């Protein structure tokens, strides 16, 4: 029997799903993602959303200025009912848009301009299939008659399964999956279908939102589900399957916007993202699968090279602060006040 490792060095990882916001908050949060990751897929749900090549290019410049050298933001186009296939394709061929994001209208934060029916973007999706541009999907139905805990599973049936069947050549990332049904759907689909998994959905189930009182900092969308779903996600993430990769969905909101009568959805996990994920892989006895999940599977799916260089984590206690000052905006991070077992060295 070999001793459990106390240090782990992996290829430098990427975050395949992050919200970096804009303005002062961008300048306060970008450094956390850039510290741990070489590249990140940046979500376009700004206000107004990133729906043109010019907006994507300008946002990319602001991110590069905020993050400093050594970090590459990979931009996404925000799909609307009326976005032109030519605009999306031009963004891709110009090297501005790596992918395009489908937000069902009113599914989550910043989705008011999203798609009301995927039939409305059929031509865009056909074009993306033809040029090999990945579609990133927020997979929840928005029908208020569907229970919030069922919205992801129902989306698979009503929207995603037919989409994947009709456009088999389209690369699809099912973002931030939260259910056993989503993990199974991805595992059973062809090689063009993959998924990101967040740290919070590996750590918490829905009880965390109600532990001793209402816990707004445990609320994100898709919402955390029952324990058996969390266990299925852990199994998928640590399985070694190349279809599952790291995407934090780090989504910073000011403390006051979370602790409110109608608090925003989103968990800010970027500052301790790798420390959070590696705890799960250690608990599952799967540290040997961590590099694939964090650093190899994402690039393989997107058709990008793996990063040069490495990062190292070591077993040592790290206490997460109660609050982080993001350039003047106080934000409560995931694991606030907890002590994690691994330290990111760099
Ligand atoms: O919890 C979430 N927050 N889910 C999303 O889909 C959007 C995100 C945000 O932008 O705050
Ligand atoms: Zn997101």
GROMACS .gro file of C-alpha atoms and ligand atoms in nm:
model
  358
    1UNK     CA    1   0.000   0.000   0.000
    2UNK     CA    2   0.133   0.344  -0.090
    3UNK     CA    3   0.091   0.647   0.131
    4UNK     CA    4  -0.169   0.900   0.023
    5UNK     CA    5  -0.003   1.185  -0.167
    6UNK     CA    6   0.052   1.512   0.015
    7UNK     CA    7   0.138   1.711  -0.297
    8UNK     CA    8  -0.015   1.700  -0.640
    9UNK     CA    9   0.122   1.863  -0.954
   10UNK     CA   10  -0.098   1.881  -1.261
   11UNK     CA   11  -0.094   2.057  -1.595
   12UNK     CA   12  -0.214   2.413  -1.554
   13UNK     CA   13  -0.596   2.391  -1.554
   14UNK     CA   14  -0.872   2.596  -1.719
   15UNK     CA   15  -1.215   2.706  -1.598
   16UNK     CA   16  -1.469   2.619  -1.866
   17UNK     CA   17  -1.750   2.834  -1.716
   18UNK     CA   18  -1.709   3.158  -1.526
   19UNK     CA   19  -1.887   3.491  -1.473
   20UNK     CA   20  -1.635   3.774  -1.448
   21UNK     CA   21  -1.887   4.061  -1.459
   22UNK     CA   22  -1.771   4.407  -1.569
   23UNK     CA   23  -1.649   4.742  -1.438
   24UNK     CA   24  -1.526   4.764  -1.079
   25UNK     CA   25  -1.629   4.408  -0.989
   26UNK     CA   26  -1.445   4.265  -1.293
   27UNK     CA   27  -1.136   4.446  -1.168
   28UNK     CA   28  -1.190   4.292  -0.826
   29UNK     CA   29  -1.258   3.929  -0.925
   30UNK     CA   30  -1.062   3.853  -1.245
   31UNK     CA   31  -0.737   3.805  -1.055
   32UNK     CA   32  -0.874   3.506  -0.866
   33UNK     CA   33  -0.956   3.315  -1.184
   34UNK     CA   34  -0.629   3.421  -1.350
   35UNK     CA   35  -0.432   3.305  -1.045
   36UNK     CA   36  -0.546   2.944  -1.075
   37UNK     CA   37  -0.640   2.903  -1.441
   38UNK     CA   38  -0.466   2.971  -1.772
   39UNK     CA   39  -0.790   3.016  -1.967
   40UNK     CA   40  -1.156   3.051  -1.890
   41UNK     CA   41  -1.478   3.041  -2.086
   42UNK     CA   42  -1.638   3.373  -1.993
   43UNK     CA   43  -2.015   3.393  -1.978
   44UNK     CA   44  -2.183   3.675  -2.175
   45UNK     CA   45  -2.476   3.757  -1.943
   46UNK     CA   46  -2.378   4.117  -1.886
   47UNK     CA   47  -2.625   4.402  -1.897
   48UNK     CA   48  -2.661   4.449  -2.191
   49UNK     CA   49  -2.555   4.098  -2.295
   50UNK     CA   50  -2.269   4.026  -2.534
   51UNK     CA   51  -2.457   3.973  -2.859
   52UNK     CA   52  -2.216   4.120  -3.115
   53UNK     CA   53  -1.860   4.052  -3.224
   54UNK     CA   54  -1.765   4.407  -3.132
   55UNK     CA   55  -1.906   4.372  -2.780
   56UNK     CA   56  -1.719   4.043  -2.738
   57UNK     CA   57  -1.393   4.194  -2.854
   58UNK     CA   58  -1.429   4.498  -2.627
   59UNK     CA   59  -1.523   4.283  -2.324
   60UNK     CA   60  -1.222   4.061  -2.390
   61UNK     CA   61  -0.996   4.367  -2.380
   62UNK     CA   62  -1.142   4.479  -2.047
   63UNK     CA   63  -1.085   4.131  -1.903
   64UNK     CA   64  -0.725   4.117  -2.025
   65UNK     CA   65  -0.664   4.458  -1.869
   66UNK     CA   66  -0.819   4.346  -1.539
   67UNK     CA   67  -0.653   4.003  -1.521
   68UNK     CA   68  -0.305   4.095  -1.635
   69UNK     CA   69  -0.066   3.886  -1.843
   70UNK     CA   70  -0.070   3.507  -1.862
   71UNK     CA   71  -0.447   3.464  -1.869
   72UNK     CA   72  -0.654   3.405  -2.182
   73UNK     CA   73  -1.028   3.475  -2.170
   74UNK     CA   74  -1.229   3.267  -2.416
   75UNK     CA   75  -1.536   3.463  -2.512
   76UNK     CA   76  -1.893   3.350  -2.575
   77UNK     CA   77  -2.182   3.496  -2.771
   78UNK     CA   78  -2.517   3.537  -2.597
   79UNK     CA   79  -2.785   3.382  -2.814
   80UNK     CA   80  -3.112   3.570  -2.854
   81UNK     CA   81  -3.420   3.491  -3.060
   82UNK     CA   82  -3.300   3.733  -3.325
   83UNK     CA   83  -2.920   3.694  -3.334
   84UNK     CA   84  -2.797   3.648  -3.690
   85UNK     CA   85  -2.616   3.326  -3.787
   86UNK     CA   86  -2.361   3.543  -3.972
   87UNK     CA   87  -2.274   3.741  -3.659
   88UNK     CA   88  -2.212   3.426  -3.456
   89UNK     CA   89  -2.010   3.263  -3.734
   90UNK     CA   90  -1.806   3.579  -3.797
   91UNK     CA   91  -1.722   3.600  -3.428
   92UNK     CA   92  -1.599   3.243  -3.442
   93UNK     CA   93  -1.393   3.281  -3.758
   94UNK     CA   94  -1.243   3.610  -3.630
   95UNK     CA   95  -1.125   3.431  -3.316
   96UNK     CA   96  -1.347   3.635  -3.085
   97UNK     CA   97  -1.617   3.383  -2.993
   98UNK     CA   98  -1.499   3.040  -2.886
   99UNK     CA   99  -1.858   2.926  -2.829
  100UNK     CA  100  -2.215   3.051  -2.793
  101UNK     CA  101  -2.435   3.033  -2.484
  102UNK     CA  102  -2.798   2.937  -2.480
  103UNK     CA  103  -2.991   3.087  -2.190
  104UNK     CA  104  -3.357   2.995  -2.197
  105UNK     CA  105  -3.527   3.334  -2.145
  106UNK     CA  106  -3.581   3.409  -1.774
  107UNK     CA  107  -3.407   3.090  -1.657
  108UNK     CA  108  -3.152   3.275  -1.444
  109UNK     CA  109  -2.955   3.595  -1.375
  110UNK     CA  110  -2.913   3.805  -1.690
  111UNK     CA  111  -3.123   3.579  -1.909
  112UNK     CA  112  -3.408   3.820  -1.989
  113UNK     CA  113  -3.284   3.854  -2.348
  114UNK     CA  114  -3.238   3.479  -2.385
  115UNK     CA  115  -3.407   3.237  -2.620
  116UNK     CA  116  -3.782   3.184  -2.585
  117UNK     CA  117  -3.787   2.871  -2.805
  118UNK     CA  118  -3.491   2.686  -2.954
  119UNK     CA  119  -3.684   2.669  -3.280
  120UNK     CA  120  -3.610   3.043  -3.310
  121UNK     CA  121  -3.234   2.981  -3.327
  122UNK     CA  122  -3.244   2.675  -3.548
  123UNK     CA  123  -3.049   2.845  -3.829
  124UNK     CA  124  -2.783   2.963  -3.584
  125UNK     CA  125  -2.744   2.613  -3.443
  126UNK     CA  126  -2.720   2.459  -3.790
  127UNK     CA  127  -2.448   2.706  -3.875
  128UNK     CA  128  -2.263   2.630  -3.553
  129UNK     CA  129  -2.285   2.260  -3.628
  130UNK     CA  130  -2.138   2.323  -3.974
  131UNK     CA  131  -1.843   2.527  -3.846
  132UNK     CA  132  -1.771   2.318  -3.535
  133UNK     CA  133  -1.860   2.593  -3.285
  134UNK     CA  134  -1.967   2.459  -2.945
  135UNK     CA  135  -2.309   2.537  -2.797
  136UNK     CA  136  -2.307   2.592  -2.421
  137UNK     CA  137  -2.642   2.524  -2.261
  138UNK     CA  138  -2.808   2.643  -1.943
  139UNK     CA  139  -3.032   2.339  -1.919
  140UNK     CA  140  -3.350   2.431  -1.735
  141UNK     CA  141  -3.706   2.475  -1.854
  142UNK     CA  142  -3.861   2.805  -1.753
  143UNK     CA  143  -4.220   2.686  -1.724
  144UNK     CA  144  -4.329   2.800  -1.377
  145UNK     CA  145  -4.557   2.498  -1.353
  146UNK     CA  146  -4.254   2.271  -1.345
  147UNK     CA  147  -4.112   2.232  -0.995
  148UNK     CA  148  -3.777   2.412  -0.969
  149UNK     CA  149  -3.604   2.090  -0.863
  150UNK     CA  150  -3.730   1.915  -1.179
  151UNK     CA  151  -3.644   2.184  -1.434
  152UNK     CA  152  -3.316   2.032  -1.545
  153UNK     CA  153  -3.450   1.679  -1.592
  154UNK     CA  154  -3.753   1.813  -1.783
  155UNK     CA  155  -3.525   2.024  -2.004
  156UNK     CA  156  -3.341   1.709  -2.110
  157UNK     CA  157  -3.665   1.549  -2.223
  158UNK     CA  158  -3.826   1.851  -2.385
  159UNK     CA  159  -3.531   2.033  -2.537
  160UNK     CA  160  -3.187   1.879  -2.510
  161UNK     CA  161  -3.252   1.523  -2.622
  162UNK     CA  162  -3.439   1.637  -2.936
  163UNK     CA  163  -3.169   1.896  -3.009
  164UNK     CA  164  -2.887   1.644  -2.985
  165UNK     CA  165  -3.086   1.399  -3.198
  166UNK     CA  166  -3.164   1.658  -3.469
  167UNK     CA  167  -2.815   1.811  -3.481
  168UNK     CA  168  -2.582   1.518  -3.412
  169UNK     CA  169  -2.277   1.708  -3.536
  170UNK     CA  170  -2.327   1.999  -3.295
  171UNK     CA  171  -2.084   2.009  -3.003
  172UNK     CA  172  -2.286   2.067  -2.687
  173UNK     CA  173  -2.168   2.141  -2.336
  174UNK     CA  174  -2.443   2.081  -2.084
  175UNK     CA  175  -2.334   2.343  -1.831
  176UNK     CA  176  -2.327   2.305  -1.452
  177UNK     CA  177  -2.515   1.978  -1.439
  178UNK     CA  178  -2.695   1.911  -1.112
  179UNK     CA  179  -2.882   1.582  -1.149
  180UNK     CA  180  -2.825   1.210  -1.190
  181UNK     CA  181  -3.039   1.236  -1.505
  182UNK     CA  182  -2.803   1.491  -1.660
  183UNK     CA  183  -2.494   1.289  -1.575
  184UNK     CA  184  -2.652   0.979  -1.730
  185UNK     CA  185  -2.767   1.170  -2.038
  186UNK     CA  186  -2.417   1.300  -2.102
  187UNK     CA  187  -2.251   0.964  -2.036
  188UNK     CA  188  -2.490   0.791  -2.277
  189UNK     CA  189  -2.471   1.054  -2.553
  190UNK     CA  190  -2.217   1.053  -2.834
  191UNK     CA  191  -1.876   1.220  -2.819
  192UNK     CA  192  -2.019   1.563  -2.912
  193UNK     CA  193  -2.194   1.597  -2.577
  194UNK     CA  194  -2.002   1.689  -2.260
  195UNK     CA  195  -2.071   1.862  -1.929
  196UNK     CA  196  -1.919   2.097  -1.675
  197UNK     CA  197  -1.960   2.038  -1.303
  198UNK     CA  198  -1.926   2.310  -1.037
  199UNK     CA  199  -1.761   2.270  -0.696
  200UNK     CA  200  -2.080   2.357  -0.511
  201UNK     CA  201  -2.283   2.082  -0.676
  202UNK     CA  202  -2.016   1.833  -0.566
  203UNK     CA  203  -2.016   1.962  -0.208
  204UNK     CA  204  -2.371   2.056  -0.116
  205UNK     CA  205  -2.720   1.923  -0.157
  206UNK     CA  206  -3.039   2.123  -0.125
  207UNK     CA  207  -3.043   2.095   0.254
  208UNK     CA  208  -2.749   2.337   0.265
  209UNK     CA  209  -2.984   2.620   0.165
  210UNK     CA  210  -3.197   2.563   0.476
  211UNK     CA  211  -2.946   2.459   0.745
  212UNK     CA  212  -3.076   2.632   1.058
  213UNK     CA  213  -3.227   2.915   0.852
  214UNK     CA  214  -3.225   3.045   0.495
  215UNK     CA  215  -2.873   3.045   0.351
  216UNK     CA  216  -2.861   3.276   0.050
  217UNK     CA  217  -2.494   3.207  -0.020
  218UNK     CA  218  -2.578   2.844  -0.097
  219UNK     CA  219  -2.827   2.949  -0.365
  220UNK     CA  220  -2.736   2.926  -0.730
  221UNK     CA  221  -2.909   2.814  -1.049
  222UNK     CA  222  -2.957   2.540  -1.132
  223UNK     CA  223  -3.035   2.496  -0.764
  224UNK     CA  224  -2.863   2.219  -0.565
  225UNK     CA  225  -3.070   1.900  -0.564
  226UNK     CA  226  -3.116   1.593  -0.340
  227UNK     CA  227  -2.823   1.398  -0.200
  228UNK     CA  228  -2.844   1.115  -0.452
  229UNK     CA  229  -2.788   1.366  -0.732
  230UNK     CA  230  -2.480   1.504  -0.559
  231UNK     CA  231  -2.342   1.152  -0.529
  232UNK     CA  232  -2.408   1.087  -0.900
  233UNK     CA  233  -2.221   1.407  -0.990
  234UNK     CA  234  -1.926   1.305  -0.774
  235UNK     CA  235  -1.918   0.971  -0.950
  236UNK     CA  236  -1.927   1.136  -1.292
  237UNK     CA  237  -1.658   1.394  -1.211
  238UNK     CA  238  -1.420   1.138  -1.066
  239UNK     CA  239  -1.499   0.859  -1.313
  240UNK     CA  240  -1.216   0.940  -1.551
  241UNK     CA  241  -1.465   0.994  -1.835
  242UNK     CA  242  -1.341   1.267  -2.069
  243UNK     CA  243  -1.698   1.396  -2.103
  244UNK     CA  244  -1.688   1.574  -1.767
  245UNK     CA  245  -1.472   1.873  -1.693
  246UNK     CA  246  -1.416   2.166  -1.461
  247UNK     CA  247  -1.643   2.468  -1.486
  248UNK     CA  248  -1.684   2.665  -1.165
  249UNK     CA  249  -1.983   2.881  -1.259
  250UNK     CA  250  -1.825   3.130  -1.018
  251UNK     CA  251  -2.094   3.399  -1.005
  252UNK     CA  252  -2.012   3.692  -0.777
  253UNK     CA  253  -2.289   3.907  -0.633
  254UNK     CA  254  -2.249   4.176  -0.366
  255UNK     CA  255  -2.343   4.060  -0.016
  256UNK     CA  256  -2.640   4.296  -0.017
  257UNK     CA  257  -2.775   4.151  -0.340
  258UNK     CA  258  -2.762   3.798  -0.194
  259UNK     CA  259  -2.888   3.880   0.156
  260UNK     CA  260  -3.214   4.035   0.042
  261UNK     CA  261  -3.585   3.960   0.028
  262UNK     CA  262  -3.526   3.841  -0.328
  263UNK     CA  263  -3.162   3.737  -0.331
  264UNK     CA  264  -2.965   3.677  -0.650
  265UNK     CA  265  -2.861   3.330  -0.766
  266UNK     CA  266  -2.489   3.267  -0.782
  267UNK     CA  267  -2.200   3.133  -0.574
  268UNK     CA  268  -1.859   3.303  -0.582
  269UNK     CA  269  -1.616   3.013  -0.575
  270UNK     CA  270  -1.323   3.143  -0.783
  271UNK     CA  271  -1.084   3.233  -0.495
  272UNK     CA  272  -1.058   2.871  -0.368
  273UNK     CA  273  -1.182   2.680  -0.670
  274UNK     CA  274  -0.906   2.420  -0.701
  275UNK     CA  275  -0.889   2.372  -0.324
  276UNK     CA  276  -1.263   2.302  -0.329
  277UNK     CA  277  -1.252   2.056  -0.619
  278UNK     CA  278  -0.947   1.864  -0.497
  279UNK     CA  279  -1.118   1.796  -0.162
  280UNK     CA  280  -1.385   1.606  -0.353
  281UNK     CA  281  -1.134   1.404  -0.553
  282UNK     CA  282  -0.946   1.313  -0.235
  283UNK     CA  283  -1.264   1.211  -0.054
  284UNK     CA  284  -1.358   0.993  -0.350
  285UNK     CA  285  -1.012   0.830  -0.360
  286UNK     CA  286  -0.966   0.967  -0.710
  287UNK     CA  287  -0.673   1.210  -0.697
  288UNK     CA  288  -0.536   1.029  -1.001
  289UNK     CA  289  -0.840   1.153  -1.199
  290UNK     CA  290  -0.805   1.518  -1.098
  291UNK     CA  291  -0.573   1.625  -1.378
  292UNK     CA  292  -0.802   1.486  -1.646
  293UNK     CA  293  -1.104   1.669  -1.504
  294UNK     CA  294  -0.922   1.998  -1.439
  295UNK     CA  295  -0.671   2.023  -1.721
  296UNK     CA  296  -0.713   1.770  -2.003
  297UNK     CA  297  -1.076   1.689  -2.079
  298UNK     CA  298  -1.186   2.046  -2.146
  299UNK     CA  299  -0.917   2.126  -2.402
  300UNK     CA  300  -0.977   1.792  -2.573
  301UNK     CA  301  -1.347   1.867  -2.613
  302UNK     CA  302  -1.290   2.223  -2.736
  303UNK     CA  303  -1.011   2.111  -2.970
  304UNK     CA  304  -0.753   2.331  -2.796
  305UNK     CA  305  -0.403   2.240  -2.681
  306UNK     CA  306  -0.342   2.164  -2.315
  307UNK     CA  307  -0.160   2.439  -2.128
  308UNK     CA  308   0.214   2.458  -2.087
  309UNK     CA  309   0.328   2.463  -1.730
  310UNK     CA  310   0.189   2.309  -1.413
  311UNK     CA  311   0.031   2.399  -1.083
  312UNK     CA  312   0.088   2.232  -0.748
  313UNK     CA  313  -0.139   2.181  -0.451
  314UNK     CA  314  -0.023   2.049  -0.115
  315UNK     CA  315  -0.199   1.910   0.187
  316UNK     CA  316  -0.216   2.198   0.433
  317UNK     CA  317  -0.507   2.373   0.604
  318UNK     CA  318  -0.644   2.686   0.440
  319UNK     CA  319  -0.913   2.897   0.602
  320UNK     CA  320  -1.149   3.072   0.363
  321UNK     CA  321  -1.232   3.430   0.467
  322UNK     CA  322  -1.585   3.525   0.563
  323UNK     CA  323  -1.594   3.797   0.300
  324UNK     CA  324  -1.376   3.914   0.012
  325UNK     CA  325  -1.342   4.276  -0.091
  326UNK     CA  326  -1.372   4.275  -0.469
  327UNK     CA  327  -1.244   4.624  -0.542
  328UNK     CA  328  -1.493   4.786  -0.307
  329UNK     CA  329  -1.773   4.529  -0.336
  330UNK     CA  330  -1.799   4.283  -0.045
  331UNK     CA  331  -1.868   3.929  -0.167
  332UNK     CA  332  -1.909   3.613   0.042
  333UNK     CA  333  -1.706   3.328  -0.111
  334UNK     CA  334  -1.805   2.962  -0.124
  335UNK     CA  335  -1.678   2.779   0.189
  336UNK     CA  336  -1.670   3.112   0.382
  337UNK     CA  337  -1.528   3.052   0.728
  338UNK     CA  338  -1.442   2.686   0.656
  339UNK     CA  339  -1.097   2.532   0.661
  340UNK     CA  340  -1.010   2.331   0.352
  341UNK     CA  341  -0.745   2.060   0.347
  342UNK     CA  342  -0.537   2.154   0.043
  343UNK     CA  343  -0.344   2.467  -0.037
  344UNK     CA  344  -0.284   2.603  -0.386
  345UNK     CA  345   0.084   2.681  -0.428
  346UNK     CA  346   0.090   2.790  -0.788
  347LIG     O1  347  -2.647   3.090  -1.007
  347LIG     C1  348  -2.626   3.140  -1.117
  347LIG     N1  349  -2.571   3.262  -1.130
  347LIG     N2  350  -2.665   3.073  -1.226
  347LIG     C2  351  -2.660   3.127  -1.348
  347LIG     O2  352  -2.699   3.061  -1.440
  347LIG     C3  353  -2.616   3.267  -1.367
  347LIG     C4  354  -2.529   3.310  -1.257
  347LIG     C5  355  -2.507   3.460  -1.253
  347LIG     O3  356  -2.474   3.518  -1.358
  347LIG     O4  357  -2.517   3.517  -1.145
  348LIG    ZN1  358  -2.312   3.035  -1.524
   0.00000   0.00000   0.00000
